[in-house]
Each structure stands twice: as C-alpha cells, then as structure tokens.
mmCIF file of C-alpha atoms in Angstrom:
data_model
loop_
_atom_site.group_PDB
_atom_site.id
_atom_site.type_symbol
_atom_site.label_atom_id
_atom_site.label_comp_id
_atom_site.label_asym_id
_atom_site.label_seq_id
_atom_site.Cartn_x
_atom_site.Cartn_y
_atom_site.Cartn_z
ATOM 1 C CA MET G 504 0.000 0.000 0.000
ATOM 2 C CA LYS G 505 1.321 3.428 -0.956
ATOM 3 C CA ILE G 506 1.541 6.273 1.551
ATOM 4 C CA SER G 507 -1.082 8.195 -0.421
ATOM 5 C CA GLU G 508 -3.586 5.376 0.211
ATOM 6 C CA PHE G 509 -2.412 4.719 3.755
ATOM 7 C CA VAL G 510 -3.185 8.247 4.966
ATOM 8 C CA LYS G 511 -6.600 8.574 3.290
ATOM 9 C CA PRO G 512 -8.682 7.248 6.226
ATOM 10 C CA TYR G 513 -6.709 9.367 8.658
ATOM 11 C CA GLU G 514 -7.200 12.491 6.569
ATOM 12 C CA SER G 515 -10.929 11.767 6.298
ATOM 13 C CA PHE G 516 -11.019 11.849 10.092
ATOM 14 C CA CYS G 517 -8.427 14.597 10.537
ATOM 15 C CA PRO G 518 -8.066 16.770 7.395
ATOM 16 C CA GLN G 519 -4.898 18.753 6.867
ATOM 17 C CA ASP G 520 -6.870 21.956 6.297
ATOM 18 C CA LEU G 521 -7.914 21.986 9.965
ATOM 19 C CA ALA G 522 -4.355 22.882 10.901
ATOM 20 C CA ILE G 523 -3.616 26.376 12.155
ATOM 21 C CA GLU G 524 -2.244 28.717 9.490
ATOM 22 C CA ASN G 525 1.416 28.052 8.601
ATOM 23 C CA ASP G 526 1.484 24.877 10.688
ATOM 24 C CA PRO G 527 3.300 22.179 8.674
ATOM 25 C CA VAL G 528 1.259 18.971 8.514
ATOM 26 C CA GLY G 529 1.102 16.038 6.125
ATOM 27 C CA LEU G 530 4.003 14.344 4.366
ATOM 28 C CA GLN G 531 7.251 16.123 5.242
ATOM 29 C CA ILE G 532 9.833 13.625 3.997
ATOM 30 C CA GLY G 533 9.431 10.958 1.333
ATOM 31 C CA ARG G 534 7.204 10.199 -1.631
ATOM 32 C CA LEU G 535 3.454 9.626 -1.641
ATOM 33 C CA ASN G 536 3.931 6.632 -3.946
ATOM 34 C CA GLN G 537 6.322 4.896 -1.537
ATOM 35 C CA GLU G 538 5.105 1.492 -0.271
ATOM 36 C CA VAL G 539 4.338 1.354 3.446
ATOM 37 C CA LYS G 540 6.028 -1.614 5.119
ATOM 38 C CA LYS G 541 6.033 -0.816 8.825
ATOM 39 C CA VAL G 542 4.965 2.326 10.720
ATOM 40 C CA LEU G 543 6.327 3.893 13.897
ATOM 41 C CA VAL G 544 4.012 6.340 15.704
ATOM 42 C CA THR G 545 5.722 8.921 17.910
ATOM 43 C CA LEU G 546 5.225 12.319 19.491
ATOM 44 C CA ASP G 547 8.638 13.751 18.598
ATOM 45 C CA ILE G 548 11.306 12.918 16.065
ATOM 46 C CA ARG G 549 14.737 13.136 17.644
ATOM 47 C CA ASP G 550 18.012 11.265 17.024
ATOM 48 C CA GLN G 551 16.887 8.420 19.256
ATOM 49 C CA THR G 552 13.561 8.164 17.396
ATOM 50 C CA VAL G 553 15.356 7.894 14.071
ATOM 51 C CA GLN G 554 17.520 5.096 15.471
ATOM 52 C CA GLU G 555 14.437 3.351 16.846
ATOM 53 C CA ALA G 556 12.766 3.466 13.421
ATOM 54 C CA ILE G 557 15.900 2.037 11.811
ATOM 55 C CA ASP G 558 16.191 -0.700 14.459
ATOM 56 C CA VAL G 559 12.561 -1.866 14.092
ATOM 57 C CA GLY G 560 12.580 -1.596 10.300
ATOM 58 C CA ALA G 561 9.930 1.109 9.985
ATOM 59 C CA ASN G 562 9.914 3.024 6.700
ATOM 60 C CA LEU G 563 7.235 5.532 7.776
ATOM 61 C CA ILE G 564 7.162 7.634 10.936
ATOM 62 C CA PHE G 565 3.784 9.079 11.889
ATOM 63 C CA ALA G 566 4.471 11.962 14.304
ATOM 64 C CA LYS G 567 2.636 14.784 16.006
ATOM 65 C CA HIS G 568 5.442 17.316 16.117
ATOM 66 C CA PRO G 569 6.812 18.335 12.708
ATOM 67 C CA VAL G 570 10.424 17.443 12.032
ATOM 68 C CA ILE G 571 10.661 20.456 9.688
ATOM 69 C CA PHE G 572 9.058 23.518 11.254
ATOM 70 C CA SER G 573 11.224 26.378 10.016
ATOM 71 C CA PRO G 574 12.780 26.748 6.554
ATOM 72 C CA LEU G 575 16.070 24.898 6.192
ATOM 73 C CA SER G 576 19.211 26.788 5.242
ATOM 74 C CA GLY G 577 21.025 23.578 4.407
ATOM 75 C CA LEU G 578 21.016 19.831 4.889
ATOM 76 C CA THR G 579 24.268 18.724 6.494
ATOM 77 C CA ASP G 580 25.421 16.772 9.518
ATOM 78 C CA GLU G 581 26.925 19.928 11.005
ATOM 79 C CA ASP G 582 23.546 21.099 12.290
ATOM 80 C CA SER G 583 21.755 18.805 14.764
ATOM 81 C CA GLN G 584 18.249 19.307 13.353
ATOM 82 C CA GLU G 585 19.390 19.076 9.745
ATOM 83 C CA ASN G 586 21.271 15.892 10.621
ATOM 84 C CA ILE G 587 18.047 14.254 11.840
ATOM 85 C CA ILE G 588 16.402 15.013 8.499
ATOM 86 C CA LEU G 589 19.475 13.859 6.588
ATOM 87 C CA ARG G 590 19.553 10.541 8.479
ATOM 88 C CA LEU G 591 15.866 9.947 7.736
ATOM 89 C CA ALA G 592 16.352 10.614 4.040
ATOM 90 C CA GLU G 593 19.452 8.409 3.872
ATOM 91 C CA ALA G 594 17.584 5.571 5.599
ATOM 92 C CA GLY G 595 14.605 5.882 3.250
ATOM 93 C CA ILE G 596 12.235 6.689 6.124
ATOM 94 C CA SER G 597 9.275 8.894 5.249
ATOM 95 C CA VAL G 598 7.700 11.256 7.765
ATOM 96 C CA TYR G 599 4.047 12.254 8.071
ATOM 97 C CA THR G 600 3.002 14.771 10.731
ATOM 98 C CA SER G 601 -0.334 15.670 12.253
ATOM 99 C CA HIS G 602 0.155 18.646 14.524
ATOM 100 C CA SER G 603 -2.550 21.211 15.276
ATOM 101 C CA ASN G 604 -5.149 19.445 13.117
ATOM 102 C CA ILE G 605 -5.348 16.540 15.607
ATOM 103 C CA ASP G 606 -5.839 19.138 18.367
ATOM 104 C CA VAL G 607 -8.622 20.947 16.511
ATOM 105 C CA VAL G 608 -10.628 18.059 15.045
ATOM 106 C CA LYS G 609 -13.754 16.809 16.804
ATOM 107 C CA GLY G 610 -12.790 13.601 18.578
ATOM 108 C CA GLY G 611 -9.140 14.636 18.557
ATOM 109 C CA LEU G 612 -6.583 15.031 21.291
ATOM 110 C CA ASN G 613 -8.143 17.989 23.105
ATOM 111 C CA ASP G 614 -11.500 16.206 23.250
ATOM 112 C CA ASP G 615 -9.698 13.224 24.755
ATOM 113 C CA PHE G 616 -8.193 15.511 27.388
ATOM 114 C CA ALA G 617 -11.625 16.907 28.197
ATOM 115 C CA GLU G 618 -12.948 13.369 28.591
ATOM 116 C CA ILE G 619 -10.101 12.393 30.922
ATOM 117 C CA LEU G 620 -11.036 15.329 33.154
ATOM 118 C CA ASP G 621 -14.787 14.544 33.034
ATOM 119 C CA MET G 622 -15.631 17.914 31.527
ATOM 120 C CA THR G 623 -19.268 18.552 30.549
ATOM 121 C CA GLU G 624 -20.941 21.061 28.238
ATOM 122 C CA VAL G 625 -17.623 21.208 26.396
ATOM 123 C CA GLU G 626 -17.005 23.937 23.832
ATOM 124 C CA VAL G 627 -14.079 25.205 21.795
ATOM 125 C CA LEU G 628 -11.680 27.473 23.671
ATOM 126 C CA ASP G 629 -10.291 29.517 20.770
ATOM 127 C CA ASP G 630 -13.015 30.249 18.224
ATOM 128 C CA ARG G 631 -10.634 31.531 15.548
ATOM 129 C CA ASP G 632 -8.507 28.385 15.223
ATOM 130 C CA GLY G 633 -10.781 25.872 16.940
ATOM 131 C CA ILE G 634 -8.099 24.812 19.386
ATOM 132 C CA GLY G 635 -8.474 23.983 23.086
ATOM 133 C CA ARG G 636 -11.582 23.089 25.060
ATOM 134 C CA VAL G 637 -13.498 24.646 27.952
ATOM 135 C CA GLY G 638 -16.213 23.080 30.063
ATOM 136 C CA ASN G 639 -17.695 22.450 33.469
ATOM 137 C CA ILE G 640 -16.557 19.909 36.044
ATOM 138 C CA GLU G 641 -17.947 18.654 39.327
ATOM 139 C CA PRO G 642 -16.982 21.294 41.899
ATOM 140 C CA GLN G 643 -13.715 20.230 43.501
ATOM 141 C CA SER G 644 -10.780 21.734 45.303
ATOM 142 C CA LEU G 645 -7.628 22.758 43.489
ATOM 143 C CA SER G 646 -5.759 19.959 45.238
ATOM 144 C CA GLU G 647 -8.342 17.365 44.123
ATOM 145 C CA LEU G 648 -8.156 18.597 40.534
ATOM 146 C CA ALA G 649 -4.355 18.530 40.598
ATOM 147 C CA LEU G 650 -4.406 14.891 41.749
ATOM 148 C CA LYS G 651 -6.932 14.032 39.023
ATOM 149 C CA ILE G 652 -4.698 15.568 36.360
ATOM 150 C CA LYS G 653 -1.630 13.737 37.654
ATOM 151 C CA ALA G 654 -3.481 10.425 37.594
ATOM 152 C CA GLY G 655 -5.181 11.022 34.247
ATOM 153 C CA PHE G 656 -1.984 11.934 32.426
ATOM 154 C CA GLY G 657 0.413 9.691 34.330
ATOM 155 C CA LEU G 658 2.420 12.551 35.839
ATOM 156 C CA LYS G 659 4.793 12.584 38.785
ATOM 157 C CA ARG G 660 4.580 16.350 39.158
ATOM 158 C CA LEU G 661 2.953 19.483 37.771
ATOM 159 C CA ARG G 662 3.127 23.222 38.422
ATOM 160 C CA LEU G 663 0.318 25.244 39.951
ATOM 161 C CA VAL G 664 -0.122 28.888 39.001
ATOM 162 C CA THR G 665 -1.285 30.512 42.228
ATOM 163 C CA TYR G 666 0.054 33.093 44.639
ATOM 164 C CA ASP G 667 -1.504 32.095 47.943
ATOM 165 C CA ARG G 668 -0.847 28.340 47.746
ATOM 166 C CA ASP G 669 -4.486 27.840 48.794
ATOM 167 C CA LEU G 670 -5.239 24.358 47.492
ATOM 168 C CA LYS G 671 -8.792 24.555 48.845
ATOM 169 C CA SER G 672 -9.998 26.951 46.138
ATOM 170 C CA VAL G 673 -13.117 25.451 44.545
ATOM 171 C CA ILE G 674 -12.899 24.870 40.791
ATOM 172 C CA LYS G 675 -16.103 24.508 38.751
ATOM 173 C CA ARG G 676 -15.092 25.366 35.199
ATOM 174 C CA ILE G 677 -11.803 24.684 33.433
ATOM 175 C CA ALA G 678 -10.121 25.192 30.081
ATOM 176 C CA ILE G 679 -7.421 22.992 28.579
ATOM 177 C CA CYS G 680 -5.125 23.180 25.580
ATOM 178 C CA GLY G 681 -2.546 20.510 24.866
ATOM 179 C CA GLY G 682 1.021 21.513 24.133
ATOM 180 C CA SER G 683 2.104 25.114 24.582
ATOM 181 C CA GLY G 684 -1.080 27.191 24.820
ATOM 182 C CA GLY G 685 -0.096 29.917 27.264
ATOM 183 C CA LYS G 686 -1.159 32.724 24.941
ATOM 184 C CA LEU G 687 -4.764 31.514 25.029
ATOM 185 C CA TRP G 688 -5.351 32.287 28.695
ATOM 186 C CA PRO G 689 -7.448 35.426 27.883
ATOM 187 C CA GLN G 690 -9.891 33.196 25.979
ATOM 188 C CA ALA G 691 -10.101 30.876 28.981
ATOM 189 C CA LEU G 692 -10.881 33.849 31.193
ATOM 190 C CA ALA G 693 -13.441 35.235 28.727
ATOM 191 C CA LYS G 694 -15.258 31.889 28.662
ATOM 192 C CA GLY G 695 -15.634 31.804 32.415
ATOM 193 C CA ALA G 696 -12.936 29.318 33.374
ATOM 194 C CA ASP G 697 -11.749 29.310 36.973
ATOM 195 C CA LEU G 698 -8.533 27.589 35.920
ATOM 196 C CA TYR G 699 -6.545 27.054 32.729
ATOM 197 C CA ILE G 700 -4.493 23.924 32.000
ATOM 198 C CA THR G 701 -1.716 24.038 29.414
ATOM 199 C CA GLY G 702 1.999 23.411 29.050
ATOM 200 C CA ASP G 703 4.900 25.865 29.019
ATOM 201 C CA ILE G 704 3.199 28.695 30.938
ATOM 202 C CA TYR G 705 5.674 31.575 31.046
ATOM 203 C CA TYR G 706 6.553 33.367 34.258
ATOM 204 C CA HIS G 707 5.002 36.686 33.223
ATOM 205 C CA SER G 708 1.955 34.973 31.759
ATOM 206 C CA GLY G 709 1.439 33.417 35.180
ATOM 207 C CA HIS G 710 1.490 36.883 36.743
ATOM 208 C CA ASP G 711 -1.010 38.195 34.208
ATOM 209 C CA MET G 712 -3.335 35.229 34.693
ATOM 210 C CA LEU G 713 -3.407 35.625 38.451
ATOM 211 C CA SER G 714 -3.872 39.403 38.273
ATOM 212 C CA SER G 715 -6.945 38.713 36.135
ATOM 213 C CA GLY G 716 -8.351 36.158 38.562
ATOM 214 C CA LEU G 717 -7.440 33.005 36.620
ATOM 215 C CA LEU G 718 -5.633 30.090 38.267
ATOM 216 C CA GLY G 719 -3.508 27.721 36.220
ATOM 217 C CA ILE G 720 -1.976 24.282 36.076
ATOM 218 C CA ASP G 721 1.021 23.487 33.885
ATOM 219 C CA PRO G 722 1.217 19.700 33.431
ATOM 220 C CA GLY G 723 3.971 20.032 30.828
ATOM 221 C CA HIS G 724 3.991 19.802 27.051
ATOM 222 C CA TYR G 725 4.548 16.057 27.180
ATOM 223 C CA ILE G 726 0.922 15.191 28.047
ATOM 224 C CA GLU G 727 0.580 15.125 24.275
ATOM 225 C CA HIS G 728 2.300 11.719 24.325
ATOM 226 C CA LEU G 729 -1.266 10.343 24.426
ATOM 227 C CA PHE G 730 -1.183 11.036 20.687
ATOM 228 C CA VAL G 731 0.881 7.858 20.266
ATOM 229 C CA PRO G 732 -1.582 5.190 21.459
ATOM 230 C CA LYS G 733 -4.554 7.120 20.073
ATOM 231 C CA VAL G 734 -3.220 7.392 16.537
ATOM 232 C CA ALA G 735 -1.613 3.943 16.556
ATOM 233 C CA ASN G 736 -4.971 2.370 17.419
ATOM 234 C CA LEU G 737 -6.747 4.340 14.691
ATOM 235 C CA LEU G 738 -4.190 3.250 12.101
ATOM 236 C CA ARG G 739 -4.450 -0.389 13.242
ATOM 237 C CA LYS G 740 -8.224 -0.233 12.839
ATOM 238 C CA TRP G 741 -7.935 1.103 9.297
ATOM 239 C CA HIS G 742 -4.937 -1.006 8.251
ATOM 240 C CA PRO G 743 -4.890 -4.317 10.162
ATOM 241 C CA GLU G 744 -2.578 -5.785 7.525
ATOM 242 C CA ILE G 745 0.242 -3.315 8.308
ATOM 243 C CA GLU G 746 2.357 -3.456 11.462
ATOM 244 C CA ILE G 747 1.865 -0.273 13.471
ATOM 245 C CA LEU G 748 4.350 0.228 16.319
ATOM 246 C CA GLU G 749 4.152 2.682 19.211
ATOM 247 C CA SER G 750 7.449 4.385 19.928
ATOM 248 C CA GLN G 751 9.098 3.214 23.139
ATOM 249 C CA THR G 752 11.661 6.012 23.066
ATOM 250 C CA LEU G 753 11.379 8.725 25.713
ATOM 251 C CA THR G 754 11.612 12.163 24.109
ATOM 252 C CA ASN G 755 10.550 14.277 27.080
ATOM 253 C CA PRO G 756 13.538 16.610 27.630
ATOM 254 C CA PHE G 757 12.617 17.147 31.285
ATOM 255 C CA TYR G 758 13.390 14.688 34.080
ATOM 256 C CA ASP G 759 11.821 14.797 37.524
ATOM 257 C CA ILE G 760 13.954 14.037 40.578
#
C-alpha cells in the first residue's frame, strides 16, 4: 500500500486543512507513492527516534510534532536538526506529521483531554482556530483537581499557578489546551474558566493570569504523548494488515527528581 492510500482514512477523520495557518502537517519527507512496510508512531522525532525506526525496520514515521518547522538553510550533519532530516532521508524513512489538526478536530486530542477530566458542556476554547476546550466539572478543590490531572496523564509532578498556595480553592469550570497554549489564557478567562491547564506557561503569563483572577496548572507539554496510542490504534483499525508500532523512546527533555 502506498503512503497516499495509507493516509486517506486518517485524513478523512483529521483533514490537513484543519491545521492552524502556517502549521506544517502532512508528508514532510518521502514520496506519496512509496510502499508502506512498517509504521512507527511517535510524538517527537529526535536522534533516538530515528535510530528506533531504523532498528525496528519502519519506513514511515507518523508523528505529532513536525520534524521540519522552520525553513532549512542547508542539509548537512553539522547542524543537529538538519542531521536528523538527513539521516531519515538516507535511511529511506518517510515522515508524516499531524500537529494542530489533531488538536482541533472533533474527537481529537483535546476532546480526549476533556474526557479524561470529566468535563461537561464542552465547547471550543479559541473560536478563531478551533483549538483547546473549555467546560464544566464537578466542583472540587484545586488539590483534588491537581491529583486528578496527575493520575489522568500519568504525571509525577505538575506546576500550579497561584500566589496564595491555597489548594482549597473550589474549581467549577476549566479550560485545557494541549502543548504550549499559554497565549490563550485570555480566551479561557473570557469563557468563564476558573482555571486554565496548558503546558509551558511563562513566568510573566502566570502573573497576568493571576492578576486577572485566573488560576492555572502546567502539566507540561509532554501530556501530548497520548497522541501515540490514540493514533496507533486508529491506524491499526484502518490497516490491520500493516504493522503499526508505538514508539518506546522517551523524548521528554525534562526529568523529575
């Protein structure tokens, strides 16, 4: 089966045109007429992911984060990012990415996050791009919600955005955006959220959120690793004849001690 045929069911579920403007999705490396032999699904493509694909014999990597995000000025082994792309090309490994479109689509990653947190009356957080979700939850303390998030996403730690360290604050409505969604906190506030959950919240953004009356939880960017089993299972359903592997390589750059 050619890549062009392999991705058709996925693109029916999650079209490329749902992606945020200038977000690179779809086939990034390879040829659409290449035969698919074995697929490795991963969140990130790093040196260790490339080696994993080579070791397991995969000739297609299906990733969330694009391996080419900014224009290349060259393709040599002298630059670490260029070297990753060069190794993939030399090994004959194609790369297909599904970035913001899997966040936006109905039934996508952000809807899964909302389900994990038992959100009800769920609506889109950012109306312009369709990203993020906001909804109601059973009233619970900040500490209870923090424990729920840790359990739901398999986390050892997370960061709370709060001045007074009062973990008894009652939370009734939350917003969530996978990845790095710190800039969307005004939308969370405008849609009545008591608390906003997203990764990579900047120091000054935390100040601005709290000054506006919005609490926050930063569970880290890596909660998006749930992309791997989700997409792998979808691809297995559509293509039971092709071996679909879930990456076992840890690409989270942060380590808790």
